Coordinates of C-alpha atoms and ligand atoms in Angstrom, one line a residue:
X1 CA -14.9 25.5 -11.4
X2 CA -13.3 24.1 -14.3
X3 CA -15.4 21.4 -16.3
X4 CA -13.7 18.2 -17.2
X5 CA -14.6 15.6 -19.9
X6 CA -15.3 13.0 -17.2
X7 CA -15.6 12.8 -13.3
X8 CA -13.4 10.1 -13.6
X9 CA -10.8 8.4 -15.9
X10 CA -9.6 4.9 -15.0
X11 CA -6.2 3.6 -16.6
X12 CA -6.3 -0.1 -16.7
X13 CA -9.5 -2.3 -17.2
X14 CA -8.2 -5.2 -14.7
X15 CA -9.7 -6.2 -11.4
X16 CA -9.3 -3.0 -9.5
X17 CA -10.0 -0.5 -12.5
X18 CA -13.2 -1.9 -13.9
X19 CA -14.6 -2.4 -10.3
X20 CA -14.0 1.3 -9.6
X21 CA -15.1 2.4 -13.1
X22 CA -18.5 0.3 -12.7
X23 CA -19.3 1.3 -9.3
X24 CA -18.6 5.0 -10.0
X25 CA -20.8 4.8 -13.3
X26 CA -23.4 3.6 -11.5
X27 CA -23.5 6.3 -9.0
X28 CA -24.2 8.7 -12.2
X29 CA -20.7 9.8 -12.6
X30 CA -19.4 10.2 -16.0
X31 CA -16.8 7.8 -16.3
X32 CA -14.2 6.2 -18.8
X33 CA -12.0 3.2 -18.8
X34 CA -8.8 2.8 -21.1
X35 CA -7.2 -0.8 -21.4
X36 CA -4.4 -1.4 -23.7
X37 CA -4.7 -5.2 -23.7
X38 CA -7.8 -7.2 -22.8
X39 CA -10.5 -6.2 -20.5
X40 CA -10.1 -8.0 -17.3
X41 CA -6.7 -7.6 -16.8
X42 CA -4.1 -10.0 -15.3
X43 CA -6.5 -12.0 -13.0
X44 CA -9.0 -13.0 -15.9
X45 CA -6.4 -12.8 -18.8
X46 CA -3.4 -14.4 -17.6
X47 CA -3.5 -14.9 -14.0
X48 CA -5.9 -16.1 -11.4
X49 CA -8.6 -17.7 -13.8
X50 CA -6.4 -19.5 -16.4
X51 CA -4.2 -20.8 -14.0
X52 CA -6.8 -22.5 -11.7
X53 CA -8.2 -24.0 -14.9
X54 CA -4.7 -25.5 -15.7
X55 CA -4.6 -26.6 -11.9
X56 CA -7.8 -28.6 -12.6
X57 CA -6.5 -29.8 -15.6
X58 CA -3.2 -31.0 -14.2
X59 CA -5.1 -32.8 -11.0
X60 CA -6.7 -35.3 -13.5
X61 CA -3.9 -38.0 -13.8
X62 CA -3.9 -38.1 -10.0
X63 CA -7.7 -38.8 -10.1
X64 CA -7.2 -41.2 -12.7
X65 CA -4.7 -43.2 -10.4
X66 CA -6.8 -42.9 -7.1
X67 CA -9.8 -44.4 -8.6
X68 CA -8.6 -47.8 -8.8
X69 CA -8.6 -48.1 -5.0
X70 CA -12.7 -47.5 -5.6
X71 CA -13.5 -50.1 -7.8
X72 CA -12.6 -48.3 -11.2
X73 CA -10.7 -49.5 -14.0
X74 CA -9.8 -46.2 -16.1
X75 CA -8.3 -46.9 -19.7
X76 CA -5.3 -45.1 -20.5
X77 CA -5.8 -41.6 -20.7
X78 CA -4.2 -39.0 -23.1
X79 CA -4.0 -35.6 -22.9
X80 CA -4.2 -32.6 -25.4
X81 CA -2.7 -29.6 -24.9
X82 CA -4.2 -27.4 -27.5
X83 CA -7.9 -28.4 -26.4
X84 CA -7.1 -27.2 -22.9
X85 CA -5.4 -24.0 -24.5
X86 CA -8.6 -23.5 -26.8
X87 CA -10.9 -24.0 -24.1
X88 CA -9.4 -21.6 -21.4
X89 CA -9.2 -19.1 -24.3
X90 CA -13.0 -19.5 -24.9
X91 CA -13.7 -19.0 -21.2
X92 CA -11.5 -16.0 -20.6
X93 CA -13.0 -14.4 -24.0
X94 CA -16.4 -14.7 -22.1
X95 CA -15.1 -13.0 -18.8
X96 CA -13.5 -10.1 -20.4
X97 CA -16.7 -9.5 -22.4
X98 CA -18.4 -9.5 -19.4
X99 CA -15.9 -7.0 -17.6
X100 CA -16.2 -4.4 -20.6
X101 CA -20.0 -4.6 -20.9
X102 CA -20.3 -4.3 -17.0
X103 CA -18.7 -0.9 -17.3
X104 CA -20.9 0.1 -20.5
X105 CA -24.0 -1.4 -19.0
X106 CA -23.3 0.9 -16.0
X107 CA -23.0 3.9 -18.3
X108 CA -19.2 4.3 -18.4
X109 CA -17.2 4.4 -21.8
X110 CA -14.6 2.0 -22.4
X111 CA -11.3 2.6 -24.9
X112 CA -9.1 0.0 -26.3
X113 CA -5.9 2.1 -26.1
X114 CA -2.7 2.6 -23.8
X115 CA -3.5 5.9 -21.8
X116 CA -1.0 8.0 -19.8
X117 CA -0.9 11.4 -18.0
X118 CA -0.2 14.6 -19.5
X119 CA -0.6 16.5 -16.4
X120 CA -2.8 15.9 -13.3
X121 CA -6.2 16.2 -15.1
X122 CA -5.0 15.4 -18.6
X123 CA -5.1 11.9 -20.4
X124 CA -3.7 10.9 -23.7
X125 CA -5.9 8.2 -25.2
X126 CA -2.9 7.1 -27.5
X127 CA -4.7 5.0 -30.1
X128 CA -6.7 8.0 -30.7
X129 CA -3.8 10.5 -30.6
X130 CA -6.2 12.9 -28.5
X131 CA -6.4 14.1 -25.1
X132 CA -9.3 14.1 -22.5
X133 CA -9.6 15.9 -19.0
X134 CA -10.7 14.4 -16.1
X135 CA -11.6 15.5 -12.4
X136 CA -10.4 12.3 -10.9
X137 CA -7.5 10.0 -12.5
X138 CA -7.2 6.4 -10.8
X139 CA -4.4 4.5 -11.9
X140 CA -4.8 0.4 -12.0
X141 CA -2.1 -0.4 -14.4
X142 CA -1.2 -3.5 -12.4
X143 CA 2.1 -5.2 -12.9
X144 CA 4.3 -7.6 -15.1
X145 CA 6.7 -10.4 -14.5
X146 CA 10.3 -9.0 -13.8
X147 CA 12.1 -9.9 -16.8
X148 CA 15.4 -10.2 -14.9
X149 CA 17.6 -8.4 -17.7
X150 CA 20.7 -9.1 -15.5
X151 CA 20.7 -12.7 -16.6
X152 CA 22.7 -13.7 -19.6
X153 CA 20.2 -15.2 -21.9
X154 CA 17.1 -14.1 -20.3
X155 CA 15.5 -13.5 -23.9
X156 CA 15.2 -17.3 -24.0
X157 CA 12.9 -17.5 -21.0
X158 CA 9.4 -17.4 -20.8
X159 CA 7.2 -15.9 -18.2
X160 CA 3.8 -16.7 -16.8
X161 CA 2.0 -14.7 -19.5
X162 CA 3.7 -17.2 -22.1
X163 CA 3.5 -20.0 -19.9
X164 CA -0.5 -20.1 -20.7
X165 CA -0.2 -19.9 -24.4
X166 CA 2.9 -22.4 -25.4
X167 CA 2.4 -23.6 -28.9
X168 CA 3.2 -27.2 -27.5
X169 CA 3.6 -28.7 -24.2
X170 CA 7.1 -29.0 -23.4
X171 CA 8.8 -32.4 -22.2
X172 CA 10.7 -30.5 -19.6
X173 CA 10.9 -27.2 -18.0
X174 CA 13.1 -25.4 -15.1
X175 CA 11.4 -22.8 -13.5
X176 CA 12.9 -20.0 -11.2
X177 CA 11.1 -18.8 -8.4
X178 CA 10.0 -19.8 -4.8
X179 CA 6.8 -17.6 -4.7
X180 CA 3.3 -19.0 -5.4
X181 CA 3.3 -18.3 -9.0
X182 CA 6.7 -20.5 -9.5
X183 CA 5.2 -23.3 -7.3
X184 CA 1.7 -23.3 -8.8
X185 CA 3.4 -23.6 -12.3
X186 CA 5.7 -26.3 -11.2
X187 CA 2.8 -28.5 -10.1
X188 CA 0.6 -27.6 -13.1
X189 CA 3.5 -28.7 -15.6
X190 CA 4.6 -31.7 -13.5
X191 CA 0.8 -32.8 -13.4
X192 CA 0.5 -32.3 -17.0
X193 CA 3.5 -34.8 -17.6
X194 CA 6.2 -32.2 -18.0
X195 CA 9.8 -33.1 -16.4
X196 CA 9.7 -30.1 -14.0
X197 CA 12.5 -28.7 -11.9
X198 CA 12.0 -25.8 -9.7
X199 CA 15.0 -23.6 -8.4
X200 CA 14.8 -21.0 -5.7
X201 CA 17.6 -18.9 -4.4
X202 CA 16.2 -19.0 -0.8
X203 CA 16.7 -21.7 1.7
X204 CA 12.9 -23.0 1.6
X205 CA 9.9 -22.0 -1.1
X206 CA 7.1 -20.0 -0.2
X207 CA 8.7 -17.4 1.9
X208 CA 6.5 -16.0 4.3
X209 CA 4.2 -18.8 4.8
X210 CA 4.2 -21.0 7.8
X211 CA 7.5 -23.1 7.9
X212 CA 5.8 -26.3 8.7
X213 CA 3.6 -26.1 5.4
X214 CA 6.6 -25.0 3.6
X215 CA 8.6 -27.8 4.3
X216 CA 5.8 -30.3 4.0
X217 CA 4.9 -29.0 0.7
X218 CA 8.5 -29.2 -0.7
X219 CA 8.7 -32.8 0.6
X220 CA 5.2 -33.7 -1.0
X221 CA 6.1 -32.2 -4.4
X222 CA 9.5 -33.7 -4.4
X223 CA 7.7 -37.2 -3.8
X224 CA 5.8 -36.8 -6.8
X225 CA 8.8 -36.2 -8.8
X226 CA 9.3 -32.5 -9.2
X227 CA 13.0 -31.7 -8.4
X228 CA 13.4 -28.6 -6.1
X229 CA 16.5 -27.0 -5.8
X230 CA 16.9 -24.4 -3.0
X231 CA 20.0 -21.9 -2.6
X232 CA 19.9 -22.0 -6.4
X233 CA 20.0 -19.3 -9.1
X234 CA 20.7 -19.3 -12.9
X235 CA 24.2 -17.9 -14.1
X236 CA 22.9 -18.2 -17.6
X237 CA 20.8 -19.5 -20.2
X238 CA 22.1 -20.6 -23.7
X239 CA 20.0 -21.9 -26.8
X240 CA 21.6 -24.9 -28.1
X241 CA 21.5 -25.7 -31.8
X242 CA 18.8 -28.0 -31.5
X243 CA 16.5 -25.5 -30.2
X244 CA 16.5 -26.6 -26.4
X245 CA 17.8 -24.3 -23.6
X246 CA 20.9 -25.1 -21.6
X247 CA 20.4 -23.5 -17.9
X248 CA 23.8 -23.1 -15.9
X249 CA 23.1 -22.9 -12.4
X250 CA 25.5 -21.6 -9.7
X251 CA 26.0 -25.1 -8.6
X252 CA 28.0 -25.7 -11.9
X253 CA 25.2 -27.9 -12.9
X254 CA 23.7 -27.4 -16.4
X255 CA 20.2 -28.6 -17.0
X256 CA 19.0 -29.0 -20.4
X257 CA 15.0 -28.3 -21.0
X258 CA 12.6 -27.4 -23.5
X259 CA 11.5 -24.4 -21.7
X260 CA 12.9 -22.1 -18.9
X261 CA 10.6 -20.1 -17.1
X262 CA 11.3 -17.1 -14.7
X263 CA 8.8 -16.3 -11.9
X264 CA 10.9 -14.1 -9.5
X265 CA 8.4 -11.4 -8.9
X266 CA 6.7 -8.7 -10.5
X267 CA 7.2 -5.0 -11.1
X268 CA 4.4 -2.6 -11.1
X269 CA 3.1 -1.0 -14.5
X270 CA 4.5 2.6 -14.2
X271 CA 6.8 2.9 -17.1
X272 CA 5.9 5.7 -19.6
X273 CA 2.8 6.5 -17.8
X274 CA 3.4 10.2 -18.0
X275 CA 4.0 10.0 -14.0
X276 CA 6.8 12.3 -14.2
X277 CA 4.9 14.9 -16.3
X278 CA 2.1 14.9 -14.1
X279 CA 4.2 15.0 -10.9
X280 CA 3.0 11.7 -9.3
X281 CA 5.7 10.4 -7.0
X282 CA 6.9 6.7 -7.2
X283 CA 9.1 4.4 -4.8
X284 CA 12.0 2.4 -5.2
X285 CA 10.5 -0.7 -6.6
X286 CA 8.7 1.7 -9.0
X287 CA 5.2 1.7 -7.1
X288 CA 3.0 4.3 -6.8
X289 CA 3.3 6.0 -3.5
X290 CA -0.5 6.2 -2.4
X291 CA -1.5 7.1 1.4
X292 CA -3.8 4.9 3.5
X293 CA -6.8 5.9 1.1
X294 CA -4.9 5.2 -2.3
X295 CA -4.4 8.9 -2.9
X296 CA -1.3 9.7 -4.5
X297 CA 0.6 13.2 -3.7
X298 CA -1.7 14.8 -6.2
X299 CA -5.1 15.2 -4.4
X300 CA -7.0 14.1 -7.6
X301 CA -4.9 11.2 -8.7
X302 CA -5.4 7.9 -7.2
X303 CA -3.7 4.5 -7.4
X304 CA -5.0 0.8 -6.5
X305 CA -4.1 -2.6 -7.0
X306 CA -0.6 -4.1 -7.8
X307 CA 0.6 -0.9 -9.1
X308 CA 0.8 0.3 -5.7
X309 CA 2.7 -3.0 -4.8
X310 CA 0.8 -3.3 -1.2
X311 CA -0.7 -6.7 -1.4
X312 CA -0.8 -8.4 -4.8
X313 CA -3.9 -10.1 -4.7
X314 CA -7.2 -9.9 -6.8
X315 CA -9.5 -9.4 -4.0
X316 CA -7.6 -6.7 -2.7
X317 CA -7.3 -4.9 -5.8
X318 CA -11.1 -5.0 -5.8
X319 CA -11.4 -4.0 -2.3
X320 CA -9.2 -1.0 -2.8
X321 CA -11.2 -0.1 -5.7
X322 CA -14.5 0.1 -3.3
X323 CA -13.0 1.9 -0.7
X324 CA -11.7 4.4 -3.3
X325 CA -15.5 5.2 -4.6
X326 CA -16.4 5.4 -1.0
X327 CA -13.8 8.2 -0.2
X328 CA -13.8 10.0 -3.8
X329 CA -17.5 10.0 -4.7
X330 CA -19.6 9.2 -1.3
X331 CA -18.2 11.5 0.9
X332 CA -17.1 8.4 3.2
X333 CA -13.3 8.3 3.5
X334 CA -12.6 4.4 3.5
X335 CA -9.2 3.1 4.3
X336 CA -8.7 -0.3 2.6
X337 CA -8.1 -3.1 5.5
X338 CA -4.9 -5.0 4.4
X339 CA -5.1 -7.1 7.7
X340 CA -5.6 -10.8 8.1
X341 CA -6.1 -11.6 4.4
X342 CA -6.8 -15.2 3.8
X343 CA -5.1 -16.6 0.7
X344 CA -4.3 -20.0 -1.1
X345 CA -1.9 -21.3 -3.2
X346 CA -3.1 -24.0 -5.7
X347 CA 0.0 -26.2 -5.2
X348 CA -0.7 -30.0 -5.1
X349 CA -1.4 -30.3 -2.3
X350 CA -3.1 -27.0 -1.9
X351 CA -2.2 -24.4 0.8
X352 CA -4.8 -22.4 2.7
X353 CA -3.7 -19.7 5.1
X354 CA -4.7 -17.0 7.0
X355 CA -3.2 -14.8 9.7
X356 CA 0.2 -15.1 11.3
X357 CA 2.8 -17.9 10.9
X358 CA 4.4 -19.4 13.7
X359 CA 7.6 -17.3 12.9
X360 CA 5.9 -14.0 12.6
X361 CA 3.6 -14.7 15.7
X362 CA 6.9 -15.1 17.9
X363 CA 8.2 -11.8 17.1
X364 CA 4.9 -10.1 18.2
X365 CA 3.9 -12.3 21.2
X366 CA 5.3 -13.6 24.3
X367 CA 3.6 -16.9 24.8
X368 CA 2.1 -19.2 22.1
X369 CA 0.2 -22.4 22.0
X370 CA 0.7 -24.3 18.9
X371 CA -2.0 -26.8 17.4
X372 CA -1.1 -29.0 14.9
X373 CA -2.3 -32.3 13.4
X374 CA -1.1 -34.5 10.4
X375 CA -3.3 -36.9 9.1
X376 CA -4.2 -38.8 6.0
X377 CA -7.0 -37.7 4.4
X378 CA -10.1 -40.0 4.1
X379 CA -10.3 -39.9 0.4
X380 CA -6.4 -41.6 0.3
X381 CA -7.4 -44.6 2.7
X382 CA -8.6 -46.4 -0.6
X383 CA -6.9 -44.7 -3.0
X384 CA -3.7 -45.5 -1.4
X385 CA -1.9 -42.1 -1.9
X386 CA 0.5 -41.5 0.7
X387 CA -0.2 -37.7 0.8
X388 CA -0.8 -36.4 4.4
X389 CA -2.9 -33.3 5.3
X390 CA -1.7 -30.6 7.8
X391 CA -3.7 -28.4 10.0
X392 CA -2.0 -26.0 12.3
X393 CA -3.6 -23.4 14.8
X394 CA -1.3 -20.4 16.2
X395 CA -2.8 -19.3 19.5
X396 CA -1.9 -16.2 21.7
X397 CA -1.6 -17.9 25.0
X398 CA -2.5 -15.0 27.0
X399 CA -5.8 -14.0 25.1
X400 CA -6.5 -17.3 23.5
X401 CA -7.1 -15.3 20.2
X402 CA -6.2 -17.7 17.1
X403 CA -3.6 -15.7 15.1
X404 CA -2.8 -17.7 12.5
X405 CA -4.7 -20.8 10.9
X406 CA -2.6 -23.1 8.1
X407 CA -4.0 -26.0 6.2
X408 CA -2.1 -28.2 3.8
X409 CA -4.0 -30.5 1.8
X410 CA -7.3 -30.8 -0.6
X411 CA -9.6 -27.8 -0.6
X412 CA -7.4 -25.7 2.0
X413 CA -8.3 -22.8 -0.1
X414 CA -11.9 -23.3 0.6
X415 CA -11.3 -23.8 4.2
X416 CA -9.0 -20.6 4.3
X417 CA -11.8 -18.6 3.1
X418 CA -14.3 -19.6 5.7
X419 CA -11.2 -19.4 8.6
X420 CA -10.6 -15.9 7.4
X421 CA -14.1 -15.0 9.0
X422 CA -13.2 -16.6 12.2
X423 CA -10.0 -14.7 12.3
X424 CA -11.3 -11.7 11.4
X425 CA -13.7 -11.7 13.9
X426 CA -10.7 -12.3 16.4
X427 CA -12.3 -15.5 17.5
X428 CA -10.6 -17.4 20.3
X429 CA -9.4 -21.1 20.3
X430 CA -12.3 -21.7 22.7
X431 CA -14.8 -20.5 20.0
X432 CA -13.2 -22.9 18.0
X433 CA -13.4 -25.8 20.7
X434 CA -17.2 -24.9 21.1
X435 CA -17.8 -25.3 17.4
X436 CA -19.2 -28.6 16.8
X437 CA -17.4 -30.8 14.0
X438 CA -18.8 -31.5 10.8
X439 CA -17.8 -35.3 10.6
X440 CA -16.7 -37.2 8.5
X441 CA -14.3 -33.8 6.9
X442 CA -11.1 -33.1 7.0
X443 CA -11.7 -29.3 8.4
X444 CA -13.2 -30.9 11.4
X445 CA -9.8 -31.3 12.6
X446 CA -9.6 -27.4 13.0
X447 CA -12.1 -27.7 15.8
X448 CA -11.0 -30.8 17.7
X449 CA -7.4 -30.2 18.2
X450 CA -7.9 -29.7 22.1
X451 CA -4.6 -29.9 23.3
X452 CA -1.8 -27.8 22.3
X453 CA 1.1 -29.6 20.3
X454 CA 3.7 -27.7 21.9
X455 CA 4.2 -24.2 23.8
X456 CA 6.7 -21.1 22.7
X457 CA 7.5 -18.8 25.4
X458 CA 9.6 -15.8 24.4
X459 CA 10.8 -17.5 21.3
X460 CA 11.6 -21.1 22.5
X461 CA 10.0 -24.2 21.9
X462 CA 8.5 -25.8 25.0
X463 CA 7.1 -29.6 24.5
Ligands
FAD501 C1 -0.1 -16.3 -12.8 C2 -0.6 -15.4 -11.8 C3 -1.6 -15.9 -11.1 C4 -2.4 -15.1 -9.9 N1 -3.3 -15.7 -9.3 C5 -3.8 -15.5 -8.2 C6 -4.6 -15.9 -7.6 O1 -4.8 -17.2 -7.3 N2 -5.5 -15.3 -6.7 C7 -5.4 -13.8 -6.3 O2 -5.8 -13.2 -5.9 N3 -4.5 -13.4 -7.3 C8 -3.7 -13.6 -8.1 N4 -2.8 -13.3 -9.1 C9 -2.5 -11.6 -8.9 C10 -3.8 -10.9 -9.4 O3 -3.7 -11.5 -10.8 C11 -3.5 -9.4 -9.3 O4 -3.2 -9.2 -8.1 C12 -4.5 -8.7 -10.2 O5 -4.8 -8.9 -11.2 C13 -4.1 -7.0 -9.8 O6 -5.5 -6.2 -10.4 P1 -5.2 -4.9 -10.7 O7 -6.3 -4.1 -10.9 O8 -4.2 -4.1 -9.8 O9 -4.1 -4.9 -12.1 P2 -4.5 -5.7 -13.4 O10 -5.2 -7.2 -13.3 O11 -3.0 -6.3 -13.9 O12 -5.1 -5.0 -14.4 C14 -4.0 -3.9 -15.3 C15 -4.6 -3.7 -16.4 O13 -4.0 -2.4 -16.7 C16 -3.5 -2.4 -18.3 N5 -2.8 -1.5 -18.6 C17 -1.4 -1.3 -18.0 N6 -0.9 -0.2 -18.2 C18 -1.9 0.7 -19.0 C19 -1.8 1.8 -19.7 N7 -0.8 2.7 -19.5 N8 -2.9 2.0 -20.5 C20 -4.2 1.1 -20.4 N9 -4.2 -0.1 -19.6 C21 -3.0 -0.3 -19.0 C22 -3.2 -4.1 -18.2 O14 -3.2 -4.4 -19.7 C23 -4.2 -4.7 -17.3 O15 -5.2 -5.2 -18.2 C24 -2.0 -13.9 -10.1 C25 -1.0 -13.1 -10.9 C26 -0.4 -13.9 -11.9 C27 0.5 -13.3 -12.6

């Protein structure tokens, strides 16, 4: 048996890599992780965590406005962007430290360096200009924003990475993209008082979510003052003499703004990773190809998280890491379960969703019952805000199983987490009906929609 320096070498100290390293070290394995930027990865440093903090920041103007109906007089508020950025930095530094110390405390070794493969068992630690060997290698290098190099003037644009740390808050911004990152940032910037335009090449924002939520969110965002242009792409971006940017659209319109942000998807970090040298196969989107156990085409090389381009979410990367540890080190082959993943879009109003959209369910089930309710949340009766909440259940009429649950409104993400348990347990509409409501809440609507709003038979709606 050859002897290696480590039982496991993890490349990438983000959500997936750190969890795998920590758990494996906890089993007594000799583990090392290399991180080229900051421990914590995308989620902690430039993803979920700073994003959610900025969402909170951007909601205060609405809270201040809503307070009047409850008798409060709020003096004119002012906002200081550098304070938000600095406080965010403090929090992510704290979390980053915890990620790194978590590995060290479990007995693992951490490197602050880029790493790449030399062959199937050898890793180059680039900052130290040396190689080490490992029995198993786990690639958890995540992804990065698509730079859209085909766009003339793309070099003038920012991406989500830069958006968190702009030297000053722009007065205006144009964001391209229709995914959750584009939508969330449009709401963040708008909430902070930035004149915001969102352009998207598709017919409606948030592809793959339920169409009712997509339309309703679009309407609510537009009503707040976010300009949304669908079927629209950038033709070119020019920098003007005054430093502002001119974005020319395919419609012929030119929008002048302080910043232009591209959020048109993310690409796996597989460049210059030595994959070819080691013989690790990648796919058409540059993702690392893995089997159902997260193993690459090489027996001892594994990959998890965004770099495999399966489902790009933090809990998924962490779950894949935990399955990897079971498989590689506990003699318990465990396939990650990607079915029925609850998820949220931290737009304003928020989306929480789990399971199939109506359009997806129609493709797979002959007969559906759709339960849907639209109502003004109690909080807004006194605030005067017109925003309505939407709840929707997609039910298989034959088995009564709830296939999809979709919510638009305050705390929808929190609700989706709990609905995720119900749908994962394959509960039926009858189980929902049997459940006593919690009153007065918005979520009670989910267990009190007794009569279907409409039926769908073989793809056609029957009212
Ligand atoms: C703006 C934004 C908002 C998001 N919001 C959410 C959300 O609300 N909820 C959610 O679930 N997910 C969200 N995500 C997605 C989530 O952040 C990712 O799915 C998750 O971080 C993936 O984890 P990972 O371990 O695969 O990779 P990452 O967390 O990206 O970690 C990969 C790490 O590898 C390092 N690395 C790369 N190459 C090398 C190398 N050669 N050597 C050493 N180190 C290397 C990188 O620096 C990085 O730290 C968001 C993402 C973005 C961009």
